mmCIF file of C-alpha atoms (C1' of nucleotides) in Angstrom:
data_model
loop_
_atom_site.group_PDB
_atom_site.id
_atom_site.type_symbol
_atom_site.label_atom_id
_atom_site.label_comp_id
_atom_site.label_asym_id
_atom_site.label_seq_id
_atom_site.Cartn_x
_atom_site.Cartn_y
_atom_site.Cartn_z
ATOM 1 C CA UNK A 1 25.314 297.588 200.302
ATOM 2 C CA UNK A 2 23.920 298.797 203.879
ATOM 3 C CA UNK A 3 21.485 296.896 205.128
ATOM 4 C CA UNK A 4 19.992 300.345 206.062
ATOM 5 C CA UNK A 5 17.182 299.579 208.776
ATOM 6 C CA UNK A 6 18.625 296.975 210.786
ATOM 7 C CA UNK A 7 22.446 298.699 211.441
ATOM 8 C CA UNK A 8 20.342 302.147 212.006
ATOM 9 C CA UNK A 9 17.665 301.503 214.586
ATOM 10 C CA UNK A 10 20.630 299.211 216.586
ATOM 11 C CA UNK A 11 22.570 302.253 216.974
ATOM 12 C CA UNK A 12 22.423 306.084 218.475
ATOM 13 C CA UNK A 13 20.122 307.400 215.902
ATOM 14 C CA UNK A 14 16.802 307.568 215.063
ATOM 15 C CA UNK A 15 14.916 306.560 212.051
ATOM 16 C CA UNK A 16 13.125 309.252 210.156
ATOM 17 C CA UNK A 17 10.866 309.556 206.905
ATOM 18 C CA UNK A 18 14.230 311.716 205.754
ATOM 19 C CA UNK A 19 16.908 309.890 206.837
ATOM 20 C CA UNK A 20 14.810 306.714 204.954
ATOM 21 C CA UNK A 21 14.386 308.198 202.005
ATOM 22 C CA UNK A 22 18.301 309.112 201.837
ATOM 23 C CA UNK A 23 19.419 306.072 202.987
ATOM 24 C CA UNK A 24 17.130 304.253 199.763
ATOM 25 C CA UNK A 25 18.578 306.820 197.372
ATOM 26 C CA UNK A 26 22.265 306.509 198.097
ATOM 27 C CA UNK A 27 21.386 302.709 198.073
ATOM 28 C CA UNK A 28 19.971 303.000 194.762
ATOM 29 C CA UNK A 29 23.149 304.814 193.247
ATOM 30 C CA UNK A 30 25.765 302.823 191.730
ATOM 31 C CA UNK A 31 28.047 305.422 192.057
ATOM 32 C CA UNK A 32 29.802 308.100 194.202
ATOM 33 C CA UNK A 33 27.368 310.725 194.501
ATOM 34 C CA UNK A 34 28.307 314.402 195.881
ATOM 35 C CA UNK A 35 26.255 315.270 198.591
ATOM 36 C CA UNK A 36 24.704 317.694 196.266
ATOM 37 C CA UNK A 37 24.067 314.549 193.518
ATOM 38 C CA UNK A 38 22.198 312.775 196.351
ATOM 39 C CA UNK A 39 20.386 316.202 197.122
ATOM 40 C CA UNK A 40 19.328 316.415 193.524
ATOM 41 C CA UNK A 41 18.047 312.648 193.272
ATOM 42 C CA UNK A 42 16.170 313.122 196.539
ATOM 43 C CA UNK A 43 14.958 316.654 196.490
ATOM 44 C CA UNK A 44 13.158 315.286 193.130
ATOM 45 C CA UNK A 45 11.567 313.102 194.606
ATOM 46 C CA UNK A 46 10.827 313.902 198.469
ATOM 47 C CA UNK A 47 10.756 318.091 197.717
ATOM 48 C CA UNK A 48 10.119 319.022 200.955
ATOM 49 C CA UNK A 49 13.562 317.556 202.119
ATOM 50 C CA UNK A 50 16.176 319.979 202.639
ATOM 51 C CA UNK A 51 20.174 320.372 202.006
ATOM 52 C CA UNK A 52 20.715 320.690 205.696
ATOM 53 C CA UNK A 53 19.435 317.323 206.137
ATOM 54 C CA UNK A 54 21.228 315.362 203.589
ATOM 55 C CA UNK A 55 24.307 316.617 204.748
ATOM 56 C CA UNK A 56 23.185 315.846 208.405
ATOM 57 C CA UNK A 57 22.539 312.232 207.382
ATOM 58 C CA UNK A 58 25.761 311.986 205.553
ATOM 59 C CA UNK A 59 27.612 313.076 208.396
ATOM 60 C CA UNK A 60 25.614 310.947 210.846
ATOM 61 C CA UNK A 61 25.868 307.399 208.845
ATOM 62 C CA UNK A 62 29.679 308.305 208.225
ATOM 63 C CA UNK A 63 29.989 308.437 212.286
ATOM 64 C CA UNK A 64 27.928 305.531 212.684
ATOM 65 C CA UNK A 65 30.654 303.963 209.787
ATOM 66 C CA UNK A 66 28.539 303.187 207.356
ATOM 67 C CA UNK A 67 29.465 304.948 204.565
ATOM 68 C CA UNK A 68 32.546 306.776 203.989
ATOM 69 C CA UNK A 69 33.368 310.074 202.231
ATOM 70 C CA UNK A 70 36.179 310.614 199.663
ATOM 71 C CA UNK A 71 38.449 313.086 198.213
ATOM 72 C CA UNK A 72 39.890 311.071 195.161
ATOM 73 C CA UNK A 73 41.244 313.844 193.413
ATOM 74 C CA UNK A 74 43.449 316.482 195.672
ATOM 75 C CA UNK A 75 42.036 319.403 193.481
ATOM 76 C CA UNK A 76 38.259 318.980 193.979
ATOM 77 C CA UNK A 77 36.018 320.701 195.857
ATOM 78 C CA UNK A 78 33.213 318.628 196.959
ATOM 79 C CA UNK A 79 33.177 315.012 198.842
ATOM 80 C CA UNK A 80 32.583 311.818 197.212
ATOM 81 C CA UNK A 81 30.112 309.603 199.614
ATOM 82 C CA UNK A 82 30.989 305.446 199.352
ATOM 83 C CA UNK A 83 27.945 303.623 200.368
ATOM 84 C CA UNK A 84 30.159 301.093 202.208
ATOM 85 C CA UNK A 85 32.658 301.292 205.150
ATOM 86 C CA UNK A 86 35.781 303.136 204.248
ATOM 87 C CA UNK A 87 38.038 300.154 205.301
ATOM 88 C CA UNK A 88 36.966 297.321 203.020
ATOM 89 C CA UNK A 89 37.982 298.169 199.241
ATOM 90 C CA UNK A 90 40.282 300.016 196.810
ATOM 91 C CA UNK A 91 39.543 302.282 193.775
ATOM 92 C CA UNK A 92 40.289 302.963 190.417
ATOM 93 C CA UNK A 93 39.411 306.454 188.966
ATOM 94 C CA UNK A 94 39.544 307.311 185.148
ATOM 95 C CA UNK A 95 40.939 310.851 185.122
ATOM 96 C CA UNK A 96 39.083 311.811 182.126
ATOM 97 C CA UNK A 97 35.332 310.737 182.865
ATOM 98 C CA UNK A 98 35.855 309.955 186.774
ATOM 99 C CA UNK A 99 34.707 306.238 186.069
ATOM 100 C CA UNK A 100 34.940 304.728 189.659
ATOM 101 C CA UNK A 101 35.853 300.831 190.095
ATOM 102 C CA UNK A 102 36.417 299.256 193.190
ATOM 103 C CA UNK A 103 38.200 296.577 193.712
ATOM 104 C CA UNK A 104 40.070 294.518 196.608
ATOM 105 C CA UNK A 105 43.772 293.103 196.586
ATOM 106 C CA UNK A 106 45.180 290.576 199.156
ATOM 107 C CA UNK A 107 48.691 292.054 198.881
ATOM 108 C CA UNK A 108 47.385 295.751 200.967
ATOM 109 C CA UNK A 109 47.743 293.260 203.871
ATOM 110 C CA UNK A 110 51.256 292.567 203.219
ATOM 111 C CA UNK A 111 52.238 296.234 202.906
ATOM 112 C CA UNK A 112 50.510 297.363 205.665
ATOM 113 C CA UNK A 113 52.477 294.226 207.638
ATOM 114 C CA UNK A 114 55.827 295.153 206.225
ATOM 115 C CA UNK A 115 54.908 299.114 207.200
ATOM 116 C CA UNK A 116 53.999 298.615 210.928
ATOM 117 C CA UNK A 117 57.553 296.566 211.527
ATOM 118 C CA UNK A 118 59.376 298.971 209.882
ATOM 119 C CA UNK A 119 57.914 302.455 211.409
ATOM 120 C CA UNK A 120 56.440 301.551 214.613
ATOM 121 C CA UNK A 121 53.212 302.508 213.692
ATOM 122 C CA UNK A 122 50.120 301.304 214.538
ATOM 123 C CA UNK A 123 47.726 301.254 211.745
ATOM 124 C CA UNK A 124 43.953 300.874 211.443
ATOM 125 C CA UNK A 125 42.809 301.581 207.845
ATOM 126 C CA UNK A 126 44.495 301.359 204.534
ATOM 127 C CA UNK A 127 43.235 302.510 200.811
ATOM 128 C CA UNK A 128 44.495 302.411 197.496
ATOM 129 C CA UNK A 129 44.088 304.848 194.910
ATOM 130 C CA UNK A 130 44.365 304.047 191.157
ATOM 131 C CA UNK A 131 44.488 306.656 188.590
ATOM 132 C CA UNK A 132 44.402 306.151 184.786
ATOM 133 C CA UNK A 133 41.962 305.830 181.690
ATOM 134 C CA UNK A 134 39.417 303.506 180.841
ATOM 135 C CA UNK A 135 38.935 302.246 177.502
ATOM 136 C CA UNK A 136 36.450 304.354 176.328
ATOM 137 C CA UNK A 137 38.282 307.698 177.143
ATOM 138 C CA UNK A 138 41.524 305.962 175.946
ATOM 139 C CA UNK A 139 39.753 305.083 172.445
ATOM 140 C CA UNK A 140 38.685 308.924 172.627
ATOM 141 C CA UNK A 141 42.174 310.369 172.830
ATOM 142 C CA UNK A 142 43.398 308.429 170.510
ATOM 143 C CA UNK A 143 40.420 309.600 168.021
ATOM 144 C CA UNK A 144 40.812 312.764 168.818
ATOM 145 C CA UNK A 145 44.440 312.930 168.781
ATOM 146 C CA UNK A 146 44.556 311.423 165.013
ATOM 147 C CA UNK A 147 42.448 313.809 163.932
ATOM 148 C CA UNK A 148 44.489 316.312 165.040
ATOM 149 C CA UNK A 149 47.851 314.711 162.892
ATOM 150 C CA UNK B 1 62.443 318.428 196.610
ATOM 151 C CA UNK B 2 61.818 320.723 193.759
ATOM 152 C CA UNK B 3 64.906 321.530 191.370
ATOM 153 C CA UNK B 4 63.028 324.773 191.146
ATOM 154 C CA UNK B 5 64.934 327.396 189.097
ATOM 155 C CA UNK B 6 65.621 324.641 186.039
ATOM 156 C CA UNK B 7 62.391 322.842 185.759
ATOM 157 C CA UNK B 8 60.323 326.215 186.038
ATOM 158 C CA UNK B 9 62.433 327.661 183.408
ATOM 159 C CA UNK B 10 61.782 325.113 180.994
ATOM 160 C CA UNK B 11 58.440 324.709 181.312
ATOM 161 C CA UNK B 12 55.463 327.203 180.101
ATOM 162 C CA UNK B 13 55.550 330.070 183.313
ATOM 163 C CA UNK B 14 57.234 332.840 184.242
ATOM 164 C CA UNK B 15 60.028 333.260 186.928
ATOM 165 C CA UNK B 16 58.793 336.086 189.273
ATOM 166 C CA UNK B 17 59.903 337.365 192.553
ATOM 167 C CA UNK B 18 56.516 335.868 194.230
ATOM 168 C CA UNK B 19 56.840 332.524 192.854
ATOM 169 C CA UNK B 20 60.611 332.171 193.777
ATOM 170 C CA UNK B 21 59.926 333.032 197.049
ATOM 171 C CA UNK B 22 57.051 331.145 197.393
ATOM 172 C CA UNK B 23 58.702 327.681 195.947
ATOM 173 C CA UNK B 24 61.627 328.190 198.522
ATOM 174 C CA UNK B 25 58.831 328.239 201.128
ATOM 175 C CA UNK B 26 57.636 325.432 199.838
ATOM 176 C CA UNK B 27 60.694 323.114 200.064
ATOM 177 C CA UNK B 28 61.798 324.771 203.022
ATOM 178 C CA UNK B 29 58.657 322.927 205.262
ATOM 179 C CA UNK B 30 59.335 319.962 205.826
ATOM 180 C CA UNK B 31 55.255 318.756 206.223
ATOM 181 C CA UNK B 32 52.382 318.923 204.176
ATOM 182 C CA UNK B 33 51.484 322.251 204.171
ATOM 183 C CA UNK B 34 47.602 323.663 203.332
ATOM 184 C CA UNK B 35 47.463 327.173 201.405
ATOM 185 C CA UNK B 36 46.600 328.891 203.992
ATOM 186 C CA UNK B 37 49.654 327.633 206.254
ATOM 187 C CA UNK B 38 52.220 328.324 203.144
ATOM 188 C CA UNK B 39 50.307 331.440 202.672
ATOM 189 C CA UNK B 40 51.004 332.686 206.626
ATOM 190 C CA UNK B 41 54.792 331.643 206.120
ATOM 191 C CA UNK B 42 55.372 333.701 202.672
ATOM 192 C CA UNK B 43 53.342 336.365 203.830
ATOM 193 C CA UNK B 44 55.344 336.671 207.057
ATOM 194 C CA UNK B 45 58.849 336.747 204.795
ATOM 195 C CA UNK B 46 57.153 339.006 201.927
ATOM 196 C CA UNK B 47 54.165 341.287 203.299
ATOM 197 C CA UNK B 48 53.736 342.504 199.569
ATOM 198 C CA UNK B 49 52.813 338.558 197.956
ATOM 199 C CA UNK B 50 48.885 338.258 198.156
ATOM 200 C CA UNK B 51 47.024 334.964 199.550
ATOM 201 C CA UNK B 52 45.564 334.842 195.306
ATOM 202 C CA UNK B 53 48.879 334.770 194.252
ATOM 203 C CA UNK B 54 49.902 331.566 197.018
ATOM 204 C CA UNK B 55 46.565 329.956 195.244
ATOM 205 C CA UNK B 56 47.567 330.258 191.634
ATOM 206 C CA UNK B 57 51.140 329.101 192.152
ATOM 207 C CA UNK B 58 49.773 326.448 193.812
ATOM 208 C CA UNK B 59 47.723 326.009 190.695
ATOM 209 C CA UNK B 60 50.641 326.369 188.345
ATOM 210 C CA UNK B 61 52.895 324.121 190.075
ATOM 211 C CA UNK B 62 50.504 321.199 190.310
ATOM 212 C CA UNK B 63 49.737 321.096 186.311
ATOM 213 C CA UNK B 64 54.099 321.565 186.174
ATOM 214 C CA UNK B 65 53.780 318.292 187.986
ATOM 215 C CA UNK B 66 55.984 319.418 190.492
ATOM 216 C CA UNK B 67 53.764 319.402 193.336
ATOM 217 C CA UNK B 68 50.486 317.241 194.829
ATOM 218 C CA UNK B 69 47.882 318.647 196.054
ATOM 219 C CA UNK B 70 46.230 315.457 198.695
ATOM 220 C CA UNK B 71 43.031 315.290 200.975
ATOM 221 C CA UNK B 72 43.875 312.481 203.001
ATOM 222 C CA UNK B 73 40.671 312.592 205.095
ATOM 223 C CA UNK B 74 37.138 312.870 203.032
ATOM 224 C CA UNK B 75 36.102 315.173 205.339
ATOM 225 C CA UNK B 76 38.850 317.404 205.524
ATOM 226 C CA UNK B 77 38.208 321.208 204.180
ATOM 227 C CA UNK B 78 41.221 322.345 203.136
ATOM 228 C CA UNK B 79 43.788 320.454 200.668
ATOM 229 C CA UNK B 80 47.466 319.612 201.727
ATOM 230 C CA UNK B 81 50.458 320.121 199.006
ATOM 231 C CA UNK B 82 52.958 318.004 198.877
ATOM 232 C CA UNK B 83 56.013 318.967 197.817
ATOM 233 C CA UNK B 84 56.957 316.234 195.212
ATOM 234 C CA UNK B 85 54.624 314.580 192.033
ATOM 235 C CA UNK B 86 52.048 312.302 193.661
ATOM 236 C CA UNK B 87 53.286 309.097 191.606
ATOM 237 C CA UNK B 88 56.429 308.148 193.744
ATOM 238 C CA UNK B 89 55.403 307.982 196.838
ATOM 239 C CA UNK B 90 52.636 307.045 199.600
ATOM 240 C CA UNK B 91 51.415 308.424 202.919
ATOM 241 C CA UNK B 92 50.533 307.501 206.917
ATOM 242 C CA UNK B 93 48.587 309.773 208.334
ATOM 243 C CA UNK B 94 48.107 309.524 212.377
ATOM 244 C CA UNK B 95 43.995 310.317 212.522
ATOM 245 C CA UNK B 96 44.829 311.868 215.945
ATOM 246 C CA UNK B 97 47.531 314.334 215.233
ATOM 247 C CA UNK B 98 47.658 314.426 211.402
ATOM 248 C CA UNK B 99 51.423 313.388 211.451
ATOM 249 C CA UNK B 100 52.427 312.298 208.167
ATOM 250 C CA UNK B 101 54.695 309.809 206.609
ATOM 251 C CA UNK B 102 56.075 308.471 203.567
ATOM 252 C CA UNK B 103 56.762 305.254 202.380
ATOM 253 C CA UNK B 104 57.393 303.493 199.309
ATOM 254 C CA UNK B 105 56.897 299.651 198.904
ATOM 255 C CA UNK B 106 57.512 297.890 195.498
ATOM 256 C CA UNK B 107 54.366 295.425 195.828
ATOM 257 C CA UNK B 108 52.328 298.387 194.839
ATOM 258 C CA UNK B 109 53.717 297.376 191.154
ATOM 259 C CA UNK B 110 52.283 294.053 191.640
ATOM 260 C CA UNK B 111 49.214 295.208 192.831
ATOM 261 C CA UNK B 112 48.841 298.133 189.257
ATOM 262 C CA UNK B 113 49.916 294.364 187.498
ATOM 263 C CA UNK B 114 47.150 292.662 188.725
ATOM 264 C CA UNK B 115 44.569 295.140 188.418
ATOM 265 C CA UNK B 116 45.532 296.170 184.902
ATOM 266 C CA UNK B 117 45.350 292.432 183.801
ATOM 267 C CA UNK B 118 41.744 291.586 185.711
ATOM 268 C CA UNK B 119 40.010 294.905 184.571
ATOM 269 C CA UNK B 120 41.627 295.785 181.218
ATOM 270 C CA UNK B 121 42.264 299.916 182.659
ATOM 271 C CA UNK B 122 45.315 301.634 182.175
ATOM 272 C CA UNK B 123 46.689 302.479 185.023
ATOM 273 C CA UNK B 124 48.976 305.780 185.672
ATOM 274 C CA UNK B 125 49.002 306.506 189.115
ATOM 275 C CA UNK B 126 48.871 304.746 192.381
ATOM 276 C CA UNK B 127 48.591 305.887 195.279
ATOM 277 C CA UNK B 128 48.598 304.338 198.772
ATOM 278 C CA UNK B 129 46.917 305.851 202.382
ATOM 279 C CA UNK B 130 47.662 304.229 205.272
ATOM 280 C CA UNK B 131 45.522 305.730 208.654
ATOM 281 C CA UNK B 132 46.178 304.873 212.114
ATOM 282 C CA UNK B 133 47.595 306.563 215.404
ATOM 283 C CA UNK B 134 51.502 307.018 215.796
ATOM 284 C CA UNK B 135 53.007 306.676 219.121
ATOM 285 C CA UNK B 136 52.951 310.244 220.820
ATOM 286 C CA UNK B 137 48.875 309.802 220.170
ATOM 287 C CA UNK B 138 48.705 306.058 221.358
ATOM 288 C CA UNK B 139 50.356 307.183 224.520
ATOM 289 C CA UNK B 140 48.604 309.807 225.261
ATOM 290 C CA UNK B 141 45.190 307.408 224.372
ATOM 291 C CA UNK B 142 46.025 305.011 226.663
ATOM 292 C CA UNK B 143 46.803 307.392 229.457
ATOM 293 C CA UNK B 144 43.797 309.201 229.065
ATOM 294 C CA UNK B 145 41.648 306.025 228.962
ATOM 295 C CA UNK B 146 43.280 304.854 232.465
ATOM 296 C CA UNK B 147 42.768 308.278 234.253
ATOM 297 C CA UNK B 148 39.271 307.710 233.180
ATOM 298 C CA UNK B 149 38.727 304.066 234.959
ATOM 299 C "C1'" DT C 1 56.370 345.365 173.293
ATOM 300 C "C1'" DT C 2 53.559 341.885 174.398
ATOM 301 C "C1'" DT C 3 51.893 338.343 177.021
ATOM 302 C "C1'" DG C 4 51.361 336.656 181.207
ATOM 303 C "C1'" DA C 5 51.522 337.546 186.491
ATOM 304 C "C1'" DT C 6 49.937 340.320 190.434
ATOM 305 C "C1'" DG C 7 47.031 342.652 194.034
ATOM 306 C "C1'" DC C 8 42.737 343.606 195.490
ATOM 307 C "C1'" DA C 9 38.067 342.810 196.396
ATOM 308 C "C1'" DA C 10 34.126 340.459 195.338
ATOM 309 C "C1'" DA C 11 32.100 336.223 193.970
ATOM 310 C "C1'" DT C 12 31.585 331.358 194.211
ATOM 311 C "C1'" DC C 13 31.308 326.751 195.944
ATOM 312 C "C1'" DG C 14 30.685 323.263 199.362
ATOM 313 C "C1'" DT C 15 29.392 322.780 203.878
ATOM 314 C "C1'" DT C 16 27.969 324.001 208.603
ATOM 315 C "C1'" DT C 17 25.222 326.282 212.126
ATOM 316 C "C1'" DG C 18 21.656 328.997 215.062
ATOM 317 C "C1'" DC C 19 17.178 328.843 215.949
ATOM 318 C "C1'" DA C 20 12.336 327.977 216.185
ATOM 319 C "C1'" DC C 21 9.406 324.239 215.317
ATOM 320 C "C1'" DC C 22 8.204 319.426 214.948
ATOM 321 C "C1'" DA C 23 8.013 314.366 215.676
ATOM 322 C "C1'" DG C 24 9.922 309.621 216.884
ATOM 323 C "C1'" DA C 25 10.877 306.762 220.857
ATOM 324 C "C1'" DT D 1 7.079 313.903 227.397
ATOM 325 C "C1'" DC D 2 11.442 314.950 225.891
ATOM 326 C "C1'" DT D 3 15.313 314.391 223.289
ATOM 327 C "C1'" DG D 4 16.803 314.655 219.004
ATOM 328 C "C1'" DG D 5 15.755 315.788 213.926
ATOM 329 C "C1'" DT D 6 14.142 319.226 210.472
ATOM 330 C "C1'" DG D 7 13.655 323.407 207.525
ATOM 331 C "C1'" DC D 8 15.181 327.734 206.707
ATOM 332 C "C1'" DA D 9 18.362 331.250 206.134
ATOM 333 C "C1'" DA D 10 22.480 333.059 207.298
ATOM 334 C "C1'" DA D 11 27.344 332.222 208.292
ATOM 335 C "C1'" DC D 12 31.508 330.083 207.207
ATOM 336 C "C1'" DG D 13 36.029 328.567 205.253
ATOM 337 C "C1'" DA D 14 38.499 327.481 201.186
ATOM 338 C "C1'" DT D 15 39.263 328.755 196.715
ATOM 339 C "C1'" DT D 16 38.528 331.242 192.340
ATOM 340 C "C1'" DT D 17 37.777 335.188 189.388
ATOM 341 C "C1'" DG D 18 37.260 340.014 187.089
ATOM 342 C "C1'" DC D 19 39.771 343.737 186.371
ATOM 343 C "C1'" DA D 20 43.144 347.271 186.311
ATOM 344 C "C1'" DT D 21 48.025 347.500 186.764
ATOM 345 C "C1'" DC D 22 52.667 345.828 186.336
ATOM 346 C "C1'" DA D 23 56.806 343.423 184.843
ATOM 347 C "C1'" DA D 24 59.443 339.227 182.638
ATOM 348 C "C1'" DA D 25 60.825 337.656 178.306
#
DNA sequence: TTTGATGCAAATCGTTTGCACCAGA
DNA sequence: TCTGGTGCAAACGATTTGCATCAAA
């Protein structure tokens, strides 16, 4: 979660009835909004706040490294925004309802290790994707797929 | 690399003259190529193929499976194609120069494992990012940051 | 012959930008 | 005050689509 006011008014930025209001909604989400999503949410209930500005903030609180954008799928079109840093957690997708699970896993650490001694690269950030079905899509197909037979 | 001429014969599309010649473009670079960049390198061979018709066998070869399409960067615009099916392999990408590398590393396995057993999801596809600066950039960092002092 | 692929141009989608105005520090 | 943020509309880049034509199977 970002603890929105503090990390904001510490850094370049300035704190504005807008940027608040975004900031509260993308807090509020559970999930991975679009920018448009967010839009939506906030635009219903702030309507003089405009597109422009929710992609400003987005942009701005992704500089300032507080959230992170996300392109889980290579095939679609719009960003995902992560209301955390980019650096700190993994995620699972289900391919058939885009279900979103984070999760964290010790061993990144040990690949990244093993990486930077065998390429001579320096690295700085590391994230793992995960791509499958959850249970309720998987109890779908199947449905679906015997009533086909 | 693609085995193109067998695995696009047995599979649902057509053999043309545009998507030959596009598919040996594709192998032929050795990077991650956008559209638009595979598009400038077929159109400079074949005049007569059309940037619609780089899009579509894009499209095509991605639901053969045969290629990737990646955004490595949330905030990138345009989507890279890799040349191979995303499952076997994982990517560095140098933030300053957007070199890229591949890797594989068997913990990943262990890591899917895990997951699967701590959050019941069935898992297909795993990919790996690694970000960070290569070399060539690092140098160049550095030497910028001392003329600056 | 028939179905699917192509070229072209226009449409669409997500996102950014120029500019005049406004407001937080 | 003055720098930086906002709303608006228009521009933009990447990608898709409708349609008439064409060619692989």
């Amino acid at each position: 979660m970002i603890s929105a006011q503090r990390s904001l008014s510490s850094s370049g930025g300035r704190m504005t009835p807008q940027r608040r209001m975004i900031l509260e909604t993308l807090e509020s989400l559970t999930d991975h909004p679009t920018a448009e999503q967010l839009y939506v949410v906030v635009h219903a209930r702030a309507p003089e706040i405009n597109r422009s500005t929710v992609y400003r903030t987005l942009n701005w609180l992704e500089t300032e490294g507080l959230v992170s954008s996300r392109r889980f799928n290579g095939d679609q079109r719009a960003g995902q925004f992560d209301p955390r840093p980019a650096c700190d957690h993994h995620h699972f997708i289900c391919t058939e309802c885009d279900l979103v699970v984070e999760f964290e896993h010790p061993l990144i650490d040990t690949i990244i290790a093993d990486f930077q001694r065998d390429h001579a690269l320096e690295v700085c950030e590391a994230s793992i994707v995960l791509r499958g079905v959850c249970p309720a899509c998987r109890a779908r197909l199947t449905q679906t797929a015997r009533e086909a037979a």
